[in-house]
XYZ file of C-alpha atoms in Angstrom:
533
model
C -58.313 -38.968 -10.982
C -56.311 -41.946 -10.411
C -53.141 -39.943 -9.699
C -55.335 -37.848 -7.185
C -56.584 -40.364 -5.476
C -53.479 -42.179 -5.036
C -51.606 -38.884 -3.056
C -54.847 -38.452 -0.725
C -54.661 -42.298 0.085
C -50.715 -42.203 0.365
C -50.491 -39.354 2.844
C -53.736 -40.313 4.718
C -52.497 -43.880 6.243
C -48.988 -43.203 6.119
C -49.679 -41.099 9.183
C -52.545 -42.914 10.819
C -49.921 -46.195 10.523
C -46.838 -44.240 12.022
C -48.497 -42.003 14.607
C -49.795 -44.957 16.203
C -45.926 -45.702 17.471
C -44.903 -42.660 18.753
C -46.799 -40.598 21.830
C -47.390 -37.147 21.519
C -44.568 -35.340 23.263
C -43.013 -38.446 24.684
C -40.785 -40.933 23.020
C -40.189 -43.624 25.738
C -37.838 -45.324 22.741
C -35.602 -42.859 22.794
C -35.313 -42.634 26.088
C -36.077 -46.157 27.433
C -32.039 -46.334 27.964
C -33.161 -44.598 31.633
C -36.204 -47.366 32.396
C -33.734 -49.429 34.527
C -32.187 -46.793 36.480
C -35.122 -46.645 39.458
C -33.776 -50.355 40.240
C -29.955 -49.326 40.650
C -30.942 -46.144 42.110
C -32.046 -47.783 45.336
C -28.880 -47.756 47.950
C -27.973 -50.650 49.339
C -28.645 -50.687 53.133
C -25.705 -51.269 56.104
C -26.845 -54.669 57.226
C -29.985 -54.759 59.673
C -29.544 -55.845 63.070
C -31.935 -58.349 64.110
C -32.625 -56.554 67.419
C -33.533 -53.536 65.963
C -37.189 -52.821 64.403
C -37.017 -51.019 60.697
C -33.931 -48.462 61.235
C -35.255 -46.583 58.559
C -33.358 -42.934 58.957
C -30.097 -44.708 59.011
C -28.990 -45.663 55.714
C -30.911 -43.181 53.851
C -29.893 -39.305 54.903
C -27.673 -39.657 52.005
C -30.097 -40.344 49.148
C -33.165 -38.700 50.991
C -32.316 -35.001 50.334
C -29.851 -34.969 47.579
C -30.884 -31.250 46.448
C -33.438 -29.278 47.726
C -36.589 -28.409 44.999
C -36.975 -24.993 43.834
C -40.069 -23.669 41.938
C -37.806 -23.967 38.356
C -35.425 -27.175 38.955
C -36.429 -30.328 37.508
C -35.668 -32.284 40.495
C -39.406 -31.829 41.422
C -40.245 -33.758 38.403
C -38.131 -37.156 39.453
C -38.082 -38.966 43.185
C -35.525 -38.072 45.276
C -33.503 -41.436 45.413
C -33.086 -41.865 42.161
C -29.997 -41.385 40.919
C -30.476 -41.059 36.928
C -31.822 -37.769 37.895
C -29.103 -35.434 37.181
C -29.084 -36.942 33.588
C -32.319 -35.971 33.089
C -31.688 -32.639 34.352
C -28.744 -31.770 32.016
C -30.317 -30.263 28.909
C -31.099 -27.724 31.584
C -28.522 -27.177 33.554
C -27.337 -23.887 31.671
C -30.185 -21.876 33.575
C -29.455 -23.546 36.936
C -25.975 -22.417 36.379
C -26.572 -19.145 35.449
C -29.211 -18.001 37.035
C -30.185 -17.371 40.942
C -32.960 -19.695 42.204
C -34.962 -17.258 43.255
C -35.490 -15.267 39.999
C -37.631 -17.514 38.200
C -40.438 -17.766 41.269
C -41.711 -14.476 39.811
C -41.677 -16.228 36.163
C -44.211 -18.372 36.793
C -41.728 -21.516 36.322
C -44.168 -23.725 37.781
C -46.268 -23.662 34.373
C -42.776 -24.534 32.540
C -42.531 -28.430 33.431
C -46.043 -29.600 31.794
C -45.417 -28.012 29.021
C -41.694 -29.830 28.226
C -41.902 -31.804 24.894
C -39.687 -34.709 25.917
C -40.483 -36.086 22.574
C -39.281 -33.020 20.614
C -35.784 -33.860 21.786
C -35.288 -36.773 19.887
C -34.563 -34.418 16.950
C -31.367 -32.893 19.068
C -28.709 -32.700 16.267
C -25.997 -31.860 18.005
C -24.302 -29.464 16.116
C -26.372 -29.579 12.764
C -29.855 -28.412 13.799
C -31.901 -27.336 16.928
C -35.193 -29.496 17.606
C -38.199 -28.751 19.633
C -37.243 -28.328 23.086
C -40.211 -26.818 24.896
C -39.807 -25.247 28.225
C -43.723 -23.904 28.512
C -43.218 -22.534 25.035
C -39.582 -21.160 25.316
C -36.369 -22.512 24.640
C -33.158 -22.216 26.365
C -32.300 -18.951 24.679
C -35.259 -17.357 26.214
C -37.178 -17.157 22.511
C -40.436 -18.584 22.844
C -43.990 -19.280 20.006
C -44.340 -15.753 18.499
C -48.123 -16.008 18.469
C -48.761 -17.182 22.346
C -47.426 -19.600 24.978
C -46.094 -22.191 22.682
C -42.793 -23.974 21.692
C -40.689 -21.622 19.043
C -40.164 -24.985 17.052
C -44.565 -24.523 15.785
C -43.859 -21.028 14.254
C -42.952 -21.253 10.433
C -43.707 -18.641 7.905
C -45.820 -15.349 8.333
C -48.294 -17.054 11.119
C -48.384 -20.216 9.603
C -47.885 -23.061 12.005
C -46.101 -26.507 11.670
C -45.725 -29.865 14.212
C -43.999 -28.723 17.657
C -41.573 -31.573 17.102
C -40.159 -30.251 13.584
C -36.707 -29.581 13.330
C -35.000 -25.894 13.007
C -31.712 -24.768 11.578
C -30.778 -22.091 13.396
C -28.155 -20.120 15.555
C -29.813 -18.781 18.806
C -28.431 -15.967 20.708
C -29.519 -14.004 23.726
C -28.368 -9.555 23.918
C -29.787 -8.305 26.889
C -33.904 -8.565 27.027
C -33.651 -9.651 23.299
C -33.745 -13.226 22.251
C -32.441 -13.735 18.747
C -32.375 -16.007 15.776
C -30.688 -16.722 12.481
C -30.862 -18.867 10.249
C -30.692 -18.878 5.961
C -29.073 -20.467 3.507
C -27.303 -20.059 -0.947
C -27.894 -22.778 -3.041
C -25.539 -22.965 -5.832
C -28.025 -25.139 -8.412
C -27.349 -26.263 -12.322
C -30.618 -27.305 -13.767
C -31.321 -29.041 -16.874
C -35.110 -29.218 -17.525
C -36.052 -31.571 -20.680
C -37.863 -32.151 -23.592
C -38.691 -29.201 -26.433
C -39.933 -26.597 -23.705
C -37.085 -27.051 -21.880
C -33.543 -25.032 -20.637
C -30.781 -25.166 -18.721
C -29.130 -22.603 -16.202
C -26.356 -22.492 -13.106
C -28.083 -19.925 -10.592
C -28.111 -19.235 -7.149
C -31.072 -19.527 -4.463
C -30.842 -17.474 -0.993
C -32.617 -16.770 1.759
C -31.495 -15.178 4.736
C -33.990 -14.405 8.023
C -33.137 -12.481 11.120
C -36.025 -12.758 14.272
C -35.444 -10.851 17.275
C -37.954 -11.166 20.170
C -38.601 -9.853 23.895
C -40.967 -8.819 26.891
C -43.464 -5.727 26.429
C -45.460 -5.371 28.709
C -47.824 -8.863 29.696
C -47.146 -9.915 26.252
C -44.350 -10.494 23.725
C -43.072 -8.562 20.483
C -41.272 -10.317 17.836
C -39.493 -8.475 14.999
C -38.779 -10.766 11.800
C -36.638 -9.676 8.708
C -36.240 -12.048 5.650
C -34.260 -11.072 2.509
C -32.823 -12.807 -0.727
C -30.503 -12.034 -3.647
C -32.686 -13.745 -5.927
C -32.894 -10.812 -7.948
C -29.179 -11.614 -9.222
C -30.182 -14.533 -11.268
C -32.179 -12.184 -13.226
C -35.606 -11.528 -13.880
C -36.524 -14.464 -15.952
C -36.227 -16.417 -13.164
C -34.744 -20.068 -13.355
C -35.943 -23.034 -15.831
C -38.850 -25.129 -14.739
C -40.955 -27.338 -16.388
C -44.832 -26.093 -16.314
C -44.410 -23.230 -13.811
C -46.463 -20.316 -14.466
C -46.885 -17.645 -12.402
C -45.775 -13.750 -12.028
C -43.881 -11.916 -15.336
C -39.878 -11.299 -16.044
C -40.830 -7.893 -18.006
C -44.067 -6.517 -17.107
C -45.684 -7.382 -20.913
C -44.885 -11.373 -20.525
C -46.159 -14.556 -18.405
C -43.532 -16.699 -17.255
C -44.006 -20.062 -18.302
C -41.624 -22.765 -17.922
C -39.809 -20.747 -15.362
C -40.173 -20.117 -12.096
C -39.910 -16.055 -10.476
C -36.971 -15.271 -8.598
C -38.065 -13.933 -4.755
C -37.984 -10.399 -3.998
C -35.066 -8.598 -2.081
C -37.180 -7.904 0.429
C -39.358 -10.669 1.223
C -40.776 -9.651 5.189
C -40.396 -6.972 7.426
C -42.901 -7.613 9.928
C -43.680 -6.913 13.325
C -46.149 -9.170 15.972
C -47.209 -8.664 19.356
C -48.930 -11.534 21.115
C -50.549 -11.558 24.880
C -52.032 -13.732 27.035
C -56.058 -13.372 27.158
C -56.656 -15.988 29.867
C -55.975 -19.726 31.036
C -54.899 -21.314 27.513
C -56.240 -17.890 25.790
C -54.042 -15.801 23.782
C -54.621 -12.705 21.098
C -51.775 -11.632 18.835
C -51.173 -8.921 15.840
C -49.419 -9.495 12.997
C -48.150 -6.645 10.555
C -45.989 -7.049 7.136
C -44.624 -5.068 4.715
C -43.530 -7.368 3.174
C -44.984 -10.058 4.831
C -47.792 -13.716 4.527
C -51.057 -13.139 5.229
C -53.576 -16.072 6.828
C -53.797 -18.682 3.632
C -52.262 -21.558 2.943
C -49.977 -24.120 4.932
C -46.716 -23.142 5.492
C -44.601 -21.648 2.964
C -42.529 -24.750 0.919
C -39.285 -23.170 1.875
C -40.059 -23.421 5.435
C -41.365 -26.430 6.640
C -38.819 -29.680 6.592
C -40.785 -31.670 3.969
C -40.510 -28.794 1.626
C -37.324 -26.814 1.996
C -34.861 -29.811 0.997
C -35.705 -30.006 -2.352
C -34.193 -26.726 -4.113
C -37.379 -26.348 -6.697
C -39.910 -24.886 -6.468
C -43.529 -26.238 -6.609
C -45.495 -25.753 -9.748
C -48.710 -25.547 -6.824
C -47.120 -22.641 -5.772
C -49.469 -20.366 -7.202
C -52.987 -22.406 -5.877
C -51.295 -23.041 -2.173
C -48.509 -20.598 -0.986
C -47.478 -17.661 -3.694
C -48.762 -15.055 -0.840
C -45.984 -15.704 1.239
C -44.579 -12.580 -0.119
C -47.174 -10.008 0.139
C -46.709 -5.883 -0.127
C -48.810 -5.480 3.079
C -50.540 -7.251 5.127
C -52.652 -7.126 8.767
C -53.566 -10.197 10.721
C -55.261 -10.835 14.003
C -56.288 -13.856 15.989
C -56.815 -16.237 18.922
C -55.254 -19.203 20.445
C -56.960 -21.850 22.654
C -54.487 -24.455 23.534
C -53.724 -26.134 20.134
C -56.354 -24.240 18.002
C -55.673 -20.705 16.150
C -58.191 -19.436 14.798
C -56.718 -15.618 12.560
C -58.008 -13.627 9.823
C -56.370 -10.933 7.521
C -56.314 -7.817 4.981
C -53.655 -7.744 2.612
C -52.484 -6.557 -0.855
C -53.965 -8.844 -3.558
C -51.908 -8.110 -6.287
C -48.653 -10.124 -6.544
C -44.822 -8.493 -6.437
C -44.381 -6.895 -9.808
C -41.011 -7.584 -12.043
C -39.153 -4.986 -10.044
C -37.535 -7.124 -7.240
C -35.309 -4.547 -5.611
C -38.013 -2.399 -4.343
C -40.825 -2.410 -1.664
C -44.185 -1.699 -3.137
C -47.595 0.629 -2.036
C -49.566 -1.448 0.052
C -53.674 -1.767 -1.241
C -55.464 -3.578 1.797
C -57.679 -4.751 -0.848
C -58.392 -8.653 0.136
C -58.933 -10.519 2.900
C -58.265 -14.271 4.351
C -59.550 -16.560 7.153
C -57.786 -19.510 8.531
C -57.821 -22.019 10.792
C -55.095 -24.209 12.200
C -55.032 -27.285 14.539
C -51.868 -28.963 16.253
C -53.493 -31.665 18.310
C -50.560 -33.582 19.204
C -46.764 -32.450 18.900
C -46.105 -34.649 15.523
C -48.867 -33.327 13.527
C -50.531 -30.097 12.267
C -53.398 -29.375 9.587
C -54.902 -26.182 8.478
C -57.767 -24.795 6.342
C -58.011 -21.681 4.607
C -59.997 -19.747 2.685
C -59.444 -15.746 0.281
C -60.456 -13.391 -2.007
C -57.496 -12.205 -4.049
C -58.389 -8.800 -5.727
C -56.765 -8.685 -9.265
C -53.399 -10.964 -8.144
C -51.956 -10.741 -11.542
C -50.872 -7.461 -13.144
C -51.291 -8.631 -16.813
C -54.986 -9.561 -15.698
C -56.215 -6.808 -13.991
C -59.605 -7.153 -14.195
C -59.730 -10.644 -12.631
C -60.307 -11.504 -8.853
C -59.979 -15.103 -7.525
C -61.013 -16.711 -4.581
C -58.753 -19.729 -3.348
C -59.298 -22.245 -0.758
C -56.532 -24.536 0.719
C -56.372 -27.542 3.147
C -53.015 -29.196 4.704
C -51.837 -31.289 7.054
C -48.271 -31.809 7.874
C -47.009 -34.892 10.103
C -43.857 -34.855 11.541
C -41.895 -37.585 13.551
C -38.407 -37.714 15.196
C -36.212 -40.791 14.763
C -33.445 -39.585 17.115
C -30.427 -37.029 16.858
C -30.735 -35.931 13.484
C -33.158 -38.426 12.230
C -36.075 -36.734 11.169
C -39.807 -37.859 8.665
C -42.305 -35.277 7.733
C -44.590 -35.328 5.191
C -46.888 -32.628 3.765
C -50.679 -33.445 1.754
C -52.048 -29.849 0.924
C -54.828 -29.055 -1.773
C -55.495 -25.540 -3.255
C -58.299 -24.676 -5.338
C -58.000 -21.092 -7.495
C -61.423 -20.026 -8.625
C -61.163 -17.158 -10.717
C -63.661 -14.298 -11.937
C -64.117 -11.223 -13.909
C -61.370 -12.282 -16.610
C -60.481 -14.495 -19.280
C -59.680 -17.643 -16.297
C -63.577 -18.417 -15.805
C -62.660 -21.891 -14.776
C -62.194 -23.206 -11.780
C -58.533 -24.949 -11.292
C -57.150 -27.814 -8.189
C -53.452 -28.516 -7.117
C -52.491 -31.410 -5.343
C -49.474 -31.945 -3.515
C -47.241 -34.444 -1.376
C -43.801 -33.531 -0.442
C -41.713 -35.589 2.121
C -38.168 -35.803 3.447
C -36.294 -38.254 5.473
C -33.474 -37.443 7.395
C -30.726 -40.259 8.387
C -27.639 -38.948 9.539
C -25.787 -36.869 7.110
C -27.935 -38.204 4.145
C -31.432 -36.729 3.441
C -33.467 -38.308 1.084
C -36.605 -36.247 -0.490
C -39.755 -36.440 -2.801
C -42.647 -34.594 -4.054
C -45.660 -35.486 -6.208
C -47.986 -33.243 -8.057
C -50.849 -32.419 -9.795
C -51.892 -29.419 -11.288
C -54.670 -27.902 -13.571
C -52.844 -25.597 -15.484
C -54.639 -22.882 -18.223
C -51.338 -20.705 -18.763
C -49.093 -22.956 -20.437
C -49.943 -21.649 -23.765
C -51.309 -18.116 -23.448
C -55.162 -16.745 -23.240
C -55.806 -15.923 -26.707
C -54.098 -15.898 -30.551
C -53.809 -18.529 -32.809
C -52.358 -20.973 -30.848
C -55.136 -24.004 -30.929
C -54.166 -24.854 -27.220
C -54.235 -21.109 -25.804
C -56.631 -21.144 -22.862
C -57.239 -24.687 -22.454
C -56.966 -26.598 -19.005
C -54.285 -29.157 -18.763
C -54.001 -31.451 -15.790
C -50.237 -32.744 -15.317
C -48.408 -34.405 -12.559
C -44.488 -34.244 -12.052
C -43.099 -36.797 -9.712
C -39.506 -35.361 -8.140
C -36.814 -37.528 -5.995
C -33.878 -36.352 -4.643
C -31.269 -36.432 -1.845
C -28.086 -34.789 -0.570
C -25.338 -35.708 1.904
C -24.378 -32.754 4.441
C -20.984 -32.328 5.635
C -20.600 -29.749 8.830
C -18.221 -26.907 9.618
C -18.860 -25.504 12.370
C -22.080 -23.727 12.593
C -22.835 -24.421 9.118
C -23.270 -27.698 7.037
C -22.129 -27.863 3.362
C -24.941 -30.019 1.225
C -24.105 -31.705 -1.989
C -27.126 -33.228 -3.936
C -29.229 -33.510 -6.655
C -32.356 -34.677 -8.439
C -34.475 -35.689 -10.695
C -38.270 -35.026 -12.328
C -40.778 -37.140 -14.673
C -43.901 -35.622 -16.110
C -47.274 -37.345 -16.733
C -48.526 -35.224 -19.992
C -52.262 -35.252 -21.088
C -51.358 -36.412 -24.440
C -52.191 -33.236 -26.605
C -49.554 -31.386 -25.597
C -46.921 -34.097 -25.850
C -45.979 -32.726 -28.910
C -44.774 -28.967 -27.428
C -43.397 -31.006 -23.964
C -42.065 -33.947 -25.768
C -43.917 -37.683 -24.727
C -41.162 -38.530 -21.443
C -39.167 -35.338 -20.641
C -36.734 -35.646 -17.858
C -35.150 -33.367 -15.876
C -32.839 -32.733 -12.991
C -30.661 -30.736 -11.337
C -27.337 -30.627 -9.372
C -26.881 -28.521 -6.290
C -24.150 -27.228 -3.364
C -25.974 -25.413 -0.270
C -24.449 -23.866 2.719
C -26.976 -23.469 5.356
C -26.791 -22.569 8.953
C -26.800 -25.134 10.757
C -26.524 -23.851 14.169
């Protein structure tokens, strides 16, 4: 209890503290360099003559009517004397350039200029990742927030949302009426988990996603296509201390390992359309794809993805995220989505290669907040029919709650920290008990170095089997593991090379010390390339 108490109390100031320095969607920090500009701006005047009242025309043509306003230019945001005002208009100069002034009258560009996130460009990485700029919810490619008229930075996995300001690695393209994106990465990992339980392996981690998005009709279809070769490190999966989760063989629970991704890990298609002022619906089809429960998917949010382990929550918060078909609908009001879905229970099967028959036999409800750009918290609630294929007979409901805080620091200086809780409550099989997860992940980017962490704490029941002779088989276990990590990236070009590593402590309950040993440590060494647009 004390270890539980201690993550809920962490990751419930640390934001409360920090979010009290920054505005929501403006940083004046970052860019308090312009505050003394309106006082140079200001032309000095030809000398008055005495004789002459207030020659106010005179001196001023000059200054007065520099450019002439359009519905879409950003000179309608800043007084006409002022002569910072080009700098301020240069992250969007590309479209001025490009396009005629007319053309975006019929656009409705006038809705554009609230909606820029002034703060989300703080996390401008010039060359190593893309941050939230937010043009009324579309970025200078053209690719705009997949479910309605948001920034493209909220989107994360499946429907899941995240903090407008988070960071993206990506490479953005525009091919015709489509708006594209890419962005993946291979980790080349050696791990070395401790004690009696433990193993070691050299494996690679990938994950590659293509999005493509554009104009039907009043509303907006987005195509998304995520793949892996985690199938090549074979079907055991990769060492971890107290994973459990999925089988290698069809007959066998993985334990102490963690399940390599399927080949095929979405294929989805969603449609979104505005409903009204601030009122949008969307659809959502996958197959594969992440149905409405749980935050967003560890590999996709920034707190989450730098560390190159898995969570051993994954099965209480996020293990949907690949799902053999799935169905979601919803609304958005403003900063509120509220979505529900039908999707395939059961969970991908030892065969990674393949795409398997959709059931439609569960369902999920969720609902997500993002009331200011930095910070975004959902809850969730779903009945899993018979998830596990070695317990067939059992159906569990789970319930999850998460809230994510992000804030910039500048160009590419990034903090965001994830609290989530997931709650597994099992029936109809041997698991009559109900089980919690707890977890805190964080990472802080400086520069080139990015420093990471993530605490858990787990009931676990599988760690020694259901039934035999073994004294501890079916017996709950709460444990904690405490990770910390970093990695130094080095870019070429589009791409950015990371070298790291880390390493894990457990707290054991002391009965099964003697299988785990009493302070197992482990670690691992690791070389990603990423796209780093």
């Amino acid at each position: 209890m004390l270890i539980r108490t201690l993550l809920a109390a962490t990751a419930l100031t640390a934001p409360l503290a920090l979010h009290a320095q920054s505005m929501p969607g403006m940083d004046m920090g970052e860019h308090a360099k312009h505050a003394p500009a309106p006082a140079k701006a200001k032309p000095t005047p030809a000398k008055p003559v005495k004789a002459r009242p207030a020659p106010r025309p005179a001196p001023r043509p000059a200054a007065a009517k520099p450019t002439q306003p359009t519905t879409s230019s950003p000179a309608t945001m800043a007084p006409a004397p002022v002569a910072p005002a080009p700098a301020m208009e240069m992250p969007m100069a590309p479209p001025q350039e490009t396009q005629p002034a007319p053309a975006p009258a019929a656009t409705g560009a006038p809705d554009a200029m609230p909606g820029m996130d002034m703060g989300s460009m703080k996390g401008m990485d010039h060359g190593t990742h893309m941050s939230g700029m937010d043009m009324g919810g579309m970025d200078m490619s053209g690719m705009k927030g997949m479910l309605g008229g948001y920034s493209m930075m909220r989107d994360a996995s499946g429907t899941a949302w995240q903090p407008d300001s988070s960071p993206m690695w990506a490479i953005m393209g525009r091919h015709g009426s489509w708006s594209t994106m890419i962005h993946g990465y291979a980790t080349l990992v050696y791990d070395k988990q401790g004690g009696p339980r433990g193993d070691d392996k050299t494996f690679v981690a990938s994950m590659f996603m293509a999005i493509g998005q554009r104009p039907v009709g009043d509303g907006t279809l987005t195509l998304k296509a995520m793949g892996s070769l985690d199938p090549l490190m074979g079907k055991s999966g990769y060492p971890l201390l107290l994973a459990t989760g999925e089988t290698a063989n069809g007959r066998t629970e993985l334990v102490d390992r963690q399940h390599p991704h399927d080949a095929f890990m979405e294929l989805s298609a969603a449609y979104s359309r505005p409903l009204g002022r601030d009122l949008s619906g969307f659809i959502y089809l996958g197959l594969p794809g992440e149905p409405a429960l749980g935050p967003a998917t560890y590999m996709h949010r920034f707190s989450g993805m730098a560390n190159p382990e898995a969570p051993i929550s994954h099965h209480w918060l996020d293990s949907t995220h690949v799902t053999f078909g799935v169905a979601t609908a919803g609304l958005i009001y403003k900063g509120l989505k509220l979505e529900g879905s039908v999707f395939t229970g059961r969970e991908p099967d030892q065969n990674r290669w393949d795409i398997e028959r959709p059931r439609m036999d569960s369902w999920s409800v969720r609902a997500t907040i993002n009331p200011t750009a930095n910070l975004s918290a959902q809850v969730s609630h779903g009945f899993l029919k018979s998830p596990e294929g070695l317990h067939p007979e059992e159906n569990v409901r789970r319930t999850t709650a998460s809230v994510t805080w992000n804030l910039p620091l500048g160009d590419a200086r990034n903090w965001q920290s994830t609290l989530a809780w997931g709650r597994n409550d099992p029936s109809g099989g041997n698991h009559g008990h109900t089980t919690d997860a707890f977890l805190l992940d964080s990472a802080l980017q400086l520069g080139r170095w990015t420093l990471f962490g993530r605490a858990e704490n787990v009931d676990k029941d599988e760690l020694f089997g259901d039934e035999g002779g073994d004294p501890l088989a079916g017996r709950v276990f709460n444990v904690s593991k405490f990770s910390l990590g970093g990695y130094h990236s080095i870019p070429i070009g589009k791409v950015a090379l990371d070298l790291g590593g880390l390493v894990s402590k457990y707290d054991l309950p002391r009965d099964i010390q003697p299988r785990y040993g009493s302070n197992p440590t482990s670690f691992m060494l690791f070389t990603r390339l990423r796209i780093a647009g």
